[in-house]
Coordinates of C-alpha atoms in Angstrom, one line a residue:
M16 CA 117.0 -47.9 -26.0
N17 CA 118.1 -51.4 -25.2
K18 CA 120.8 -53.1 -27.2
S19 CA 118.3 -55.7 -28.7
L20 CA 116.0 -53.0 -30.1
F21 CA 119.0 -51.0 -31.4
S22 CA 120.2 -54.1 -33.2
I23 CA 116.8 -54.7 -34.8
L24 CA 116.5 -51.1 -35.9
S25 CA 120.0 -51.2 -37.4
V26 CA 119.3 -54.3 -39.3
L27 CA 116.0 -52.8 -40.6
F28 CA 117.8 -49.6 -41.6
L29 CA 120.5 -51.7 -43.4
L30 CA 117.8 -53.7 -45.2
I31 CA 116.0 -50.6 -46.3
S32 CA 119.2 -49.0 -47.5
C33 CA 120.2 -52.0 -49.5
R34 CA 116.8 -52.2 -51.0
D35 CA 117.0 -48.6 -52.0
D36 CA 120.5 -49.0 -53.4
Q37 CA 119.4 -52.0 -55.5
K38 CA 116.4 -50.0 -56.8
V39 CA 118.7 -47.2 -58.0
L40 CA 120.9 -49.8 -59.7
D41 CA 117.9 -51.4 -61.4
I42 CA 116.6 -48.1 -62.6
L43 CA 120.1 -47.2 -64.0
A44 CA 120.3 -50.6 -65.7
D45 CA 116.9 -50.1 -67.3
Y46 CA 117.8 -46.7 -68.5
N47 CA 121.1 -47.8 -70.0
R48 CA 119.4 -50.7 -71.8
S49 CA 116.8 -48.4 -73.3
M50 CA 119.5 -46.0 -74.5
E51 CA 121.9 -48.6 -75.8
Q52 CA 119.7 -49.3 -78.8
K53 CA 118.8 -45.6 -79.4
G54 CA 122.3 -44.4 -78.8
Y55 CA 123.7 -40.9 -78.4
R56 CA 125.3 -38.2 -80.6
F57 CA 128.2 -35.9 -79.7
G58 CA 126.8 -32.9 -77.7
D59 CA 123.9 -35.0 -76.3
R60 CA 123.3 -35.0 -72.5
I61 CA 122.9 -38.1 -70.5
N62 CA 119.6 -37.4 -68.7
L63 CA 119.5 -39.9 -65.9
P64 CA 116.1 -40.6 -64.3
E65 CA 115.2 -38.5 -61.3
E66 CA 115.1 -41.6 -59.1
I67 CA 118.9 -41.6 -59.5
T68 CA 119.7 -38.0 -59.4
D69 CA 117.4 -37.3 -56.4
N70 CA 119.3 -39.9 -54.4
A71 CA 122.8 -39.0 -55.5
D72 CA 125.3 -36.5 -54.2
K73 CA 127.5 -37.2 -57.3
V74 CA 127.5 -39.3 -60.4
T75 CA 130.7 -40.0 -62.4
I76 CA 131.4 -42.0 -65.6
G77 CA 134.7 -43.9 -65.7
F78 CA 136.6 -44.9 -68.9
G79 CA 139.4 -47.1 -67.5
D80 CA 142.0 -44.5 -66.4
K81 CA 139.7 -41.5 -67.0
E82 CA 136.5 -40.2 -65.5
T83 CA 134.2 -37.3 -65.7
S84 CA 131.2 -36.0 -63.8
E85 CA 129.9 -34.1 -66.9
M86 CA 126.9 -35.9 -68.2
N87 CA 127.6 -34.9 -71.8
I88 CA 128.7 -37.0 -74.8
D89 CA 132.0 -35.2 -75.2
P90 CA 134.6 -36.4 -77.8
K91 CA 137.3 -35.9 -75.1
F92 CA 135.9 -39.0 -73.4
F93 CA 133.7 -40.8 -75.9
E94 CA 134.3 -42.1 -79.4
Y95 CA 132.0 -43.4 -82.2
G96 CA 130.7 -46.9 -81.6
E97 CA 130.6 -48.8 -78.3
N98 CA 132.0 -47.1 -75.3
K99 CA 132.4 -49.4 -72.3
V100 CA 132.0 -47.3 -69.2
T101 CA 131.3 -47.6 -65.4
F102 CA 128.8 -45.4 -63.7
S103 CA 129.7 -44.5 -60.1
I104 CA 126.9 -43.1 -57.9
K105 CA 127.7 -41.6 -54.5
T106 CA 124.4 -41.8 -52.7
K107 CA 123.1 -39.3 -50.1
N108 CA 123.4 -42.0 -47.4
G109 CA 127.1 -42.3 -48.1
E110 CA 127.2 -45.5 -50.2
T111 CA 129.0 -45.7 -53.5
L112 CA 127.3 -47.8 -56.2
S113 CA 128.9 -48.9 -59.4
Q114 CA 127.5 -50.4 -62.6
D115 CA 129.1 -51.2 -66.0
A116 CA 127.3 -50.0 -69.1
T117 CA 127.7 -49.6 -72.9
I118 CA 127.1 -46.2 -74.4
N119 CA 126.8 -46.2 -78.2
V120 CA 127.6 -43.0 -80.0
F121 CA 126.5 -42.3 -83.6
S122 CA 127.1 -39.4 -85.9
K123 CA 124.8 -36.5 -86.2
N124 CA 124.5 -36.6 -90.0
K125 CA 123.1 -39.4 -92.2
E126 CA 125.6 -40.9 -94.7
Q127 CA 125.1 -39.5 -98.2
D128 CA 124.0 -42.1 -100.7
I129 CA 126.6 -41.8 -103.4
S130 CA 125.5 -42.6 -106.9
Y131 CA 127.7 -44.0 -109.6
K132 CA 127.8 -45.5 -113.1
I133 CA 129.7 -48.6 -114.2
V134 CA 131.8 -47.4 -117.2
A135 CA 134.1 -50.3 -117.8
E136 CA 134.8 -53.9 -116.8
Y137 CA 138.1 -55.8 -116.7
P138 CA 138.9 -59.4 -116.1
H139 CA 140.0 -60.7 -112.7
D140 CA 141.4 -64.1 -111.9
P141 CA 138.5 -65.9 -110.0
N142 CA 141.1 -68.1 -108.2
N143 CA 142.4 -65.1 -106.3
F144 CA 141.0 -64.8 -102.7
L145 CA 141.4 -61.0 -102.7
E146 CA 142.5 -59.3 -99.5
G147 CA 144.4 -56.2 -100.7
F148 CA 144.0 -54.3 -104.0
L149 CA 146.0 -51.4 -105.4
L150 CA 146.4 -49.6 -108.6
E151 CA 149.4 -47.4 -109.6
G152 CA 149.4 -46.2 -113.2
N153 CA 148.1 -49.2 -115.1
M154 CA 149.7 -51.7 -112.7
V155 CA 147.6 -53.8 -110.2
Y156 CA 149.1 -55.0 -107.0
E157 CA 147.1 -57.7 -105.3
S158 CA 147.4 -59.5 -102.0
D159 CA 145.6 -62.9 -102.0
G160 CA 144.8 -64.8 -98.8
L161 CA 144.2 -68.2 -97.3
K162 CA 146.7 -70.5 -95.7
N163 CA 148.9 -72.5 -98.1
S164 CA 148.1 -70.2 -101.1
S165 CA 148.8 -66.6 -100.0
Q166 CA 150.7 -64.5 -102.4
L167 CA 151.4 -61.0 -103.5
I168 CA 151.1 -60.5 -107.3
K169 CA 151.6 -57.8 -109.8
Y170 CA 149.8 -57.6 -113.2
T171 CA 148.5 -55.1 -115.8
L172 CA 144.9 -53.9 -115.5
G173 CA 143.0 -55.7 -118.3
S174 CA 145.1 -58.9 -117.9
T175 CA 144.9 -61.8 -115.5
T176 CA 148.5 -63.0 -116.1
P177 CA 150.9 -62.1 -113.3
I178 CA 154.1 -60.2 -114.2
I179 CA 155.6 -61.2 -110.8
T180 CA 154.3 -63.4 -108.1
E181 CA 155.8 -63.6 -104.5
K182 CA 154.4 -66.5 -102.6
Q183 CA 154.2 -66.5 -98.8
P184 CA 155.1 -69.5 -96.6
D185 CA 152.3 -72.0 -96.0
P186 CA 151.2 -70.9 -92.5
I187 CA 150.8 -67.3 -93.7
F188 CA 147.3 -65.8 -94.4
S189 CA 147.9 -62.6 -96.3
E190 CA 145.7 -59.6 -95.8
G191 CA 145.7 -55.9 -96.8
C192 CA 148.5 -54.1 -98.6
A193 CA 149.5 -50.6 -99.3
I194 CA 152.1 -48.7 -101.4
A195 CA 154.3 -46.1 -99.7
G196 CA 157.1 -44.7 -101.9
D197 CA 159.0 -47.6 -103.5
K198 CA 157.8 -50.2 -101.0
I199 CA 154.7 -52.4 -100.5
F200 CA 153.5 -53.1 -97.0
Q201 CA 151.4 -56.2 -96.3
L202 CA 149.5 -57.4 -93.3
T203 CA 148.7 -60.9 -92.2
Y204 CA 145.5 -62.1 -90.7
Q205 CA 146.4 -63.9 -87.5
N206 CA 150.1 -64.4 -87.9
K207 CA 150.8 -61.1 -86.0
Q208 CA 153.4 -60.0 -88.5
G209 CA 153.7 -57.8 -91.6
F210 CA 156.0 -57.8 -94.6
I211 CA 157.8 -55.0 -96.6
Y212 CA 158.6 -55.6 -100.3
D213 CA 160.4 -53.8 -103.0
K214 CA 157.6 -52.4 -105.2
T215 CA 159.4 -53.1 -108.5
T216 CA 160.6 -56.7 -107.9
L217 CA 158.2 -57.8 -105.0
K218 CA 161.3 -59.2 -103.2
K219 CA 160.8 -59.2 -99.5
L220 CA 162.9 -56.6 -97.7
S221 CA 161.9 -57.1 -94.1
E222 CA 159.3 -58.1 -91.6
F223 CA 157.7 -56.4 -88.6
P224 CA 155.5 -57.5 -85.7
L225 CA 151.9 -56.1 -85.8
P226 CA 151.2 -53.6 -82.9
N227 CA 149.8 -55.3 -79.8
E228 CA 146.7 -53.0 -80.2
I229 CA 145.8 -54.6 -83.5
G230 CA 144.2 -58.0 -82.8
E231 CA 144.2 -59.2 -86.4
G232 CA 145.4 -57.7 -89.7
W233 CA 142.6 -56.8 -92.1
G234 CA 142.9 -53.8 -94.4
L235 CA 145.7 -51.4 -95.1
T236 CA 146.2 -48.1 -97.0
F237 CA 148.6 -45.1 -97.0
D238 CA 147.4 -41.5 -96.5
G239 CA 150.7 -39.9 -97.6
K240 CA 152.0 -39.8 -94.1
N241 CA 150.9 -42.9 -92.1
L242 CA 149.8 -46.4 -92.9
V243 CA 146.2 -46.9 -91.9
A244 CA 145.1 -50.4 -90.8
T245 CA 141.9 -52.2 -89.8
D246 CA 141.5 -55.2 -87.5
G247 CA 137.9 -56.2 -87.9
S248 CA 136.6 -53.6 -85.4
N249 CA 135.3 -50.1 -86.2
K250 CA 138.8 -48.6 -85.6
L251 CA 141.3 -47.1 -88.0
Y252 CA 144.9 -47.5 -86.7
F253 CA 147.4 -45.0 -88.0
L254 CA 150.8 -46.6 -88.1
D255 CA 154.3 -45.0 -88.4
V256 CA 155.4 -45.8 -91.9
D257 CA 159.0 -45.9 -90.7
N258 CA 158.1 -48.3 -87.8
P259 CA 154.8 -50.0 -88.7
S260 CA 154.8 -51.7 -85.3
R261 CA 154.0 -48.3 -83.7
V262 CA 150.4 -47.0 -83.5
V263 CA 150.6 -43.2 -83.9
H264 CA 146.9 -42.8 -83.1
K265 CA 143.6 -44.4 -83.8
V266 CA 140.1 -43.2 -84.8
A267 CA 136.8 -44.9 -84.3
V268 CA 134.3 -44.9 -87.2
G269 CA 130.6 -44.4 -86.9
G270 CA 127.5 -43.7 -88.9
Y271 CA 124.1 -42.2 -88.3
N272 CA 122.6 -45.5 -87.2
D273 CA 125.5 -47.9 -87.5
I274 CA 128.7 -48.6 -85.5
Y275 CA 130.4 -50.2 -88.6
T276 CA 132.4 -53.0 -87.0
Q277 CA 134.4 -55.3 -89.4
L278 CA 135.9 -52.5 -91.4
N279 CA 138.0 -54.3 -94.0
E280 CA 139.8 -53.4 -97.2
L281 CA 140.9 -49.7 -97.3
E282 CA 141.8 -47.1 -99.9
Y283 CA 142.8 -43.5 -99.3
H284 CA 141.8 -41.0 -102.0
D285 CA 141.6 -37.2 -102.1
G286 CA 141.4 -36.7 -98.3
F287 CA 139.0 -39.6 -97.5
I288 CA 139.3 -43.2 -96.6
Y289 CA 137.1 -45.7 -98.4
S290 CA 136.3 -49.0 -96.7
N291 CA 134.1 -51.9 -97.3
V292 CA 132.4 -53.7 -94.4
W293 CA 132.9 -57.5 -94.4
H294 CA 130.0 -59.4 -95.7
Q295 CA 128.2 -56.2 -96.6
P296 CA 127.5 -54.9 -100.2
Y297 CA 128.6 -51.3 -99.6
I298 CA 131.6 -49.1 -99.4
L299 CA 131.9 -46.3 -96.9
K300 CA 133.5 -42.9 -97.5
I301 CA 135.1 -41.9 -94.2
N302 CA 136.5 -38.6 -92.8
P303 CA 139.8 -39.8 -91.4
K304 CA 140.1 -36.9 -89.0
T305 CA 136.8 -37.5 -87.2
G306 CA 135.9 -41.1 -88.1
E307 CA 132.5 -40.0 -89.4
A308 CA 131.1 -42.1 -92.3
V309 CA 130.0 -39.3 -94.6
G310 CA 128.9 -41.4 -97.6
K311 CA 128.0 -44.8 -98.8
F312 CA 128.1 -46.6 -102.1
D313 CA 125.5 -49.4 -102.6
F314 CA 127.0 -52.3 -104.6
K315 CA 124.3 -54.8 -103.8
K316 CA 123.6 -55.7 -107.5
I317 CA 127.2 -56.6 -108.5
T318 CA 127.8 -58.2 -105.1
E319 CA 124.8 -60.5 -105.5
E320 CA 126.0 -61.5 -109.0
N321 CA 129.4 -62.5 -107.6
T322 CA 128.4 -64.2 -104.3
K323 CA 125.5 -66.4 -105.6
D324 CA 127.7 -69.5 -105.6
D325 CA 129.6 -68.8 -102.4
K326 CA 128.7 -66.3 -99.7
E327 CA 132.4 -65.9 -98.8
H328 CA 133.1 -64.4 -102.2
V329 CA 132.4 -61.0 -100.8
L330 CA 133.1 -57.4 -102.0
N331 CA 136.6 -56.7 -100.9
G332 CA 138.6 -54.7 -103.4
I333 CA 138.9 -50.9 -103.7
A334 CA 141.3 -48.8 -105.8
F335 CA 141.2 -45.6 -107.7
K336 CA 141.9 -45.0 -111.4
G337 CA 142.0 -41.2 -111.5
D338 CA 138.8 -40.1 -110.0
N339 CA 137.0 -43.4 -110.9
M340 CA 136.8 -46.2 -108.4
L341 CA 137.7 -49.8 -109.2
V342 CA 135.7 -52.4 -107.3
T343 CA 136.1 -56.2 -107.1
G344 CA 136.0 -59.0 -104.5
K345 CA 137.2 -62.4 -103.4
N346 CA 137.2 -64.8 -106.3
W347 CA 135.3 -62.4 -108.5
P348 CA 135.9 -62.8 -112.3
K349 CA 135.6 -59.1 -112.9
I350 CA 136.9 -55.7 -111.8
Y351 CA 134.4 -52.9 -112.2
E352 CA 135.3 -49.3 -113.0
V353 CA 132.7 -46.9 -111.8
A354 CA 132.4 -43.1 -112.4
I355 CA 131.2 -41.3 -109.3
K356 CA 128.3 -39.0 -109.9

């Protein structure tokens, strides 16, 4: 074979190979797009099309510093919600093809619709842009946001007159708060810092930087061991109560058909974490060990009553009075006590 013919055949082979490789990548992209909306559940298998598997010696999925060749949705590698991954395909002709994808993982069980009955109503100061809401005994502790008006206040349930008010500096936008022992911990929205107060006097004891893993401070609660924070994603961040700048671990939250980003105000009660979702009229009941949303309260009626004049006056306050839940929101004039059925 002369050199000219050999060169032509080599080019043709290369063109055919490149075309086949692109076809494999196109098929993979189509498959991933079709599955992104449908999603997977733990235990499911990723069944790649035969056009891919028939042309591959090996397929792996990469997760940053981890990878697996097992095509199963395994919690060792995947979590609820969006999983940004990279497929690597070693083809039979020796090429290695790579493609980024998003694999959405949902829970196997539908959230239980939890029924309730409103059994009492209490006044709430409609000037308070509520971000954190706590009840201990008959005492309410409330973190109110917005720049130039953020504050931590303490008042008796049934009254709107503060017993103590601790105002934050003008640049601070206060967010969620939690009681742990004789201290109150408070997050800030985008100031990247948190505050610790004496629970009795509300005097500031110290400050701490928010962990780098938390982009913004949103909700906060205490589970008896760790502080638990949200940052507007679907993640629960468990923080060391003795060093709140350290993330002990994190858990992604997911539902049967929802990823539940923008988790906001939090409350821990009787082994579960309760969270509202920003701009949504419901509260989730979450298993903190797995991240599965196991139940949902629909507060659409009372939310609509309180947001008709301003859509930013959203549901955003959760506390417990015994086994009854207290619910309120930003600039709401009422606190609702509901008995869970």
